[in-house]
Tab-separated table of C-alpha atoms in Angstrom:
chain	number	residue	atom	x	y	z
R	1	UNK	CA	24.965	13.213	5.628
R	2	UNK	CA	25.090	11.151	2.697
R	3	UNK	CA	22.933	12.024	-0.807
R	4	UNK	CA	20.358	9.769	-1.885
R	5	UNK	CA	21.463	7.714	-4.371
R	6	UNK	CA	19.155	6.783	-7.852
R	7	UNK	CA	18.148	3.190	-6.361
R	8	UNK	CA	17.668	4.364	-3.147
R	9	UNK	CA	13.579	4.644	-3.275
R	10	UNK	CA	10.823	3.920	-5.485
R	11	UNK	CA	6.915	5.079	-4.378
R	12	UNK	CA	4.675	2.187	-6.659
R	13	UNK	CA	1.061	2.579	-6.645
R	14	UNK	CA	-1.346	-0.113	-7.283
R	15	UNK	CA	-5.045	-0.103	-8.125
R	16	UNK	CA	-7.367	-2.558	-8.432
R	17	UNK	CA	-6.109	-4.614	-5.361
R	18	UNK	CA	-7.100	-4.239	-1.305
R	19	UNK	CA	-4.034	-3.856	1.110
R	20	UNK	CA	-3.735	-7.495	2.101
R	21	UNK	CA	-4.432	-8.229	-1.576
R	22	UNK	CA	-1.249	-6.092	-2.577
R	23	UNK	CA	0.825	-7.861	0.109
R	24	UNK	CA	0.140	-11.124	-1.260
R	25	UNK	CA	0.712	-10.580	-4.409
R	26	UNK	CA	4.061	-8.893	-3.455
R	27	UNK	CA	4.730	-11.449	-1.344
R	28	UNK	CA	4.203	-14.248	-4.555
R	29	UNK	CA	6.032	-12.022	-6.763
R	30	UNK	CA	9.740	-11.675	-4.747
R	31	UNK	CA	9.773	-14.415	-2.530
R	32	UNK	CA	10.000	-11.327	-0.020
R	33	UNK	CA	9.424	-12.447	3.721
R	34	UNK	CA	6.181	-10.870	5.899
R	35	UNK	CA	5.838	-8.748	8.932
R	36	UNK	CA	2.432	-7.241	8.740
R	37	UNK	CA	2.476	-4.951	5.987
R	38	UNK	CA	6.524	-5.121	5.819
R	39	UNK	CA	7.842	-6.863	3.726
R	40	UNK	CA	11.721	-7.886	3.062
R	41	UNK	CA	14.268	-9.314	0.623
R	42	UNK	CA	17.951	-9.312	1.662
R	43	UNK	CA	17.949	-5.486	2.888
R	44	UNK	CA	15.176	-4.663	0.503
R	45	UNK	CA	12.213	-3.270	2.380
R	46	UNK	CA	9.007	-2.676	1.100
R	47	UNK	CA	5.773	-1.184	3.088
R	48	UNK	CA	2.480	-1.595	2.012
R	49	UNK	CA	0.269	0.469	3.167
R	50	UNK	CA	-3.270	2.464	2.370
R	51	UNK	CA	-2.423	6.082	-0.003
R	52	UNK	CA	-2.739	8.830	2.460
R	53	UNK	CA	-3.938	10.885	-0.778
R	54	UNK	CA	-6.439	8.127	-2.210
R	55	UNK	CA	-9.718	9.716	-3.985
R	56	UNK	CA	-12.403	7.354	-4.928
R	57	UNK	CA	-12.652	9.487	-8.686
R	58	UNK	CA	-8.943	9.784	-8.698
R	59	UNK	CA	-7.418	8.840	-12.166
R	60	UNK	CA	-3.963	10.220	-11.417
R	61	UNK	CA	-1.838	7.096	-9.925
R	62	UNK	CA	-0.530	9.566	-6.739
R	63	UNK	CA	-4.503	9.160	-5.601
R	64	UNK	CA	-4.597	5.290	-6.332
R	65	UNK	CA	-5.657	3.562	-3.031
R	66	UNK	CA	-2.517	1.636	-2.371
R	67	UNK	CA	1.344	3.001	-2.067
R	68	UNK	CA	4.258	0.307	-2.069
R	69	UNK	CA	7.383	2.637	-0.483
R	70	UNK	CA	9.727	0.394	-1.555
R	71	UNK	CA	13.866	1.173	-0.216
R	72	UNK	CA	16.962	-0.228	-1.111
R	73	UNK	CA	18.647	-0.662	2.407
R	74	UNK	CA	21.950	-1.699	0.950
R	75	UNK	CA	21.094	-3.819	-2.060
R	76	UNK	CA	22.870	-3.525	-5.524
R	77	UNK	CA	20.998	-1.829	-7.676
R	78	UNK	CA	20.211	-4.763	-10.270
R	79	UNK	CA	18.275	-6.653	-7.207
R	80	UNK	CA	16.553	-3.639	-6.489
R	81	UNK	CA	15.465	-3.161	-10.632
R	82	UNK	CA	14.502	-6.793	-10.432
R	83	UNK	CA	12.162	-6.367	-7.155
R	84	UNK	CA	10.519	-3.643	-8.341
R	85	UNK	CA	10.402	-5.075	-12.137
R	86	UNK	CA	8.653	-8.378	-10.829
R	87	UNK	CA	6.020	-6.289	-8.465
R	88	UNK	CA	5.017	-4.345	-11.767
R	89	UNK	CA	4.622	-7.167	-14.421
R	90	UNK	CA	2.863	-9.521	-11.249
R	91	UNK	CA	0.249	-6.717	-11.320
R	92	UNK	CA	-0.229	-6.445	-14.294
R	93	UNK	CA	-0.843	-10.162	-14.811
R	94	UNK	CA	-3.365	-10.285	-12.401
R	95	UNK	CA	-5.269	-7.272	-13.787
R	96	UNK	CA	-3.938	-4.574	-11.568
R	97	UNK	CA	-3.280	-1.118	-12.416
R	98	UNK	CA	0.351	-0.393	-10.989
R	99	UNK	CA	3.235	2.629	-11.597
R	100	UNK	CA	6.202	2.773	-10.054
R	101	UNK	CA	7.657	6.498	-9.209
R	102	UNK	CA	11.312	6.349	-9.499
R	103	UNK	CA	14.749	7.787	-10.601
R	104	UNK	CA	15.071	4.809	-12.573
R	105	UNK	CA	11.710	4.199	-14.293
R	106	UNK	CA	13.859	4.250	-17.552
R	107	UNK	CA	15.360	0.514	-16.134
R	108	UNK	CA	11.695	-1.020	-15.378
R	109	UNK	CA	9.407	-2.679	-17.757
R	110	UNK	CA	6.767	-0.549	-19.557
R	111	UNK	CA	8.905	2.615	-18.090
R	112	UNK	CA	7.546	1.735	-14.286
R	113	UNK	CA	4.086	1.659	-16.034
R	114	UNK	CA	3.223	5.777	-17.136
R	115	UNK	CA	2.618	4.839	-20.765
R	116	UNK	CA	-0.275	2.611	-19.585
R	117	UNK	CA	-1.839	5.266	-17.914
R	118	UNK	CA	-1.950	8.712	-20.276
R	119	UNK	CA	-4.799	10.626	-20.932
């Protein structure tokens, strides 16, 4: 059994944008190819899918309505930075409210999004 490595998986939330909405826009930002709501780059994969814990009043992102689980397959870890970087600042451009959960939130822009987001 092998440990998980620091690029191996990010969890990005996104609200502000429907399912197919969030595919789309993922889709624009990587180039990624479709299959339903998997999506892939090289051996990237990204699934895009409704937030099992989604509250309507939730302010926390863990409760935003949309979760991005977004793994590495066996992609160097720049491509993986740059997938994840390009998801955030496309949502943010279009007026979305995204965070990215991640060992290496220290690598992405705005630090994966949590200083957007304090109370």
């Amino acid at each position: 059994m092998t440990t998980p490595g620091r690029y191996d998986y990010c969890g990005l939330y996104l609200r502000g944008a429907g399912q197919e909405a969030a595919i789309e826009l993922t889709a624009h930002a990587t180039g990624a190819t479709r299959n339903g709501c998997l999506l892939r780059i090289d051996t990237i994969e990204i699934e895009i899918r409704r937030n099992d814990t989604f509250t309507h009043d939730g302010t926390d992102f863990p409760t935003w309505p949309i979760k991005m689980e977004i793994e590495r397959g066996n992609a160097p870890s720049h491509q993986v930075i740059e997938t994840v970087s390009k998801i955030l600042t496309c949502a943010w451009q279009a007026g979305h409210d995204a965070v990215a959960a991640c060992d290496y939130e220290d690598e992405l822009p705005d630090h994966g999004g949590y200083p957007r987001y304090r109370d």
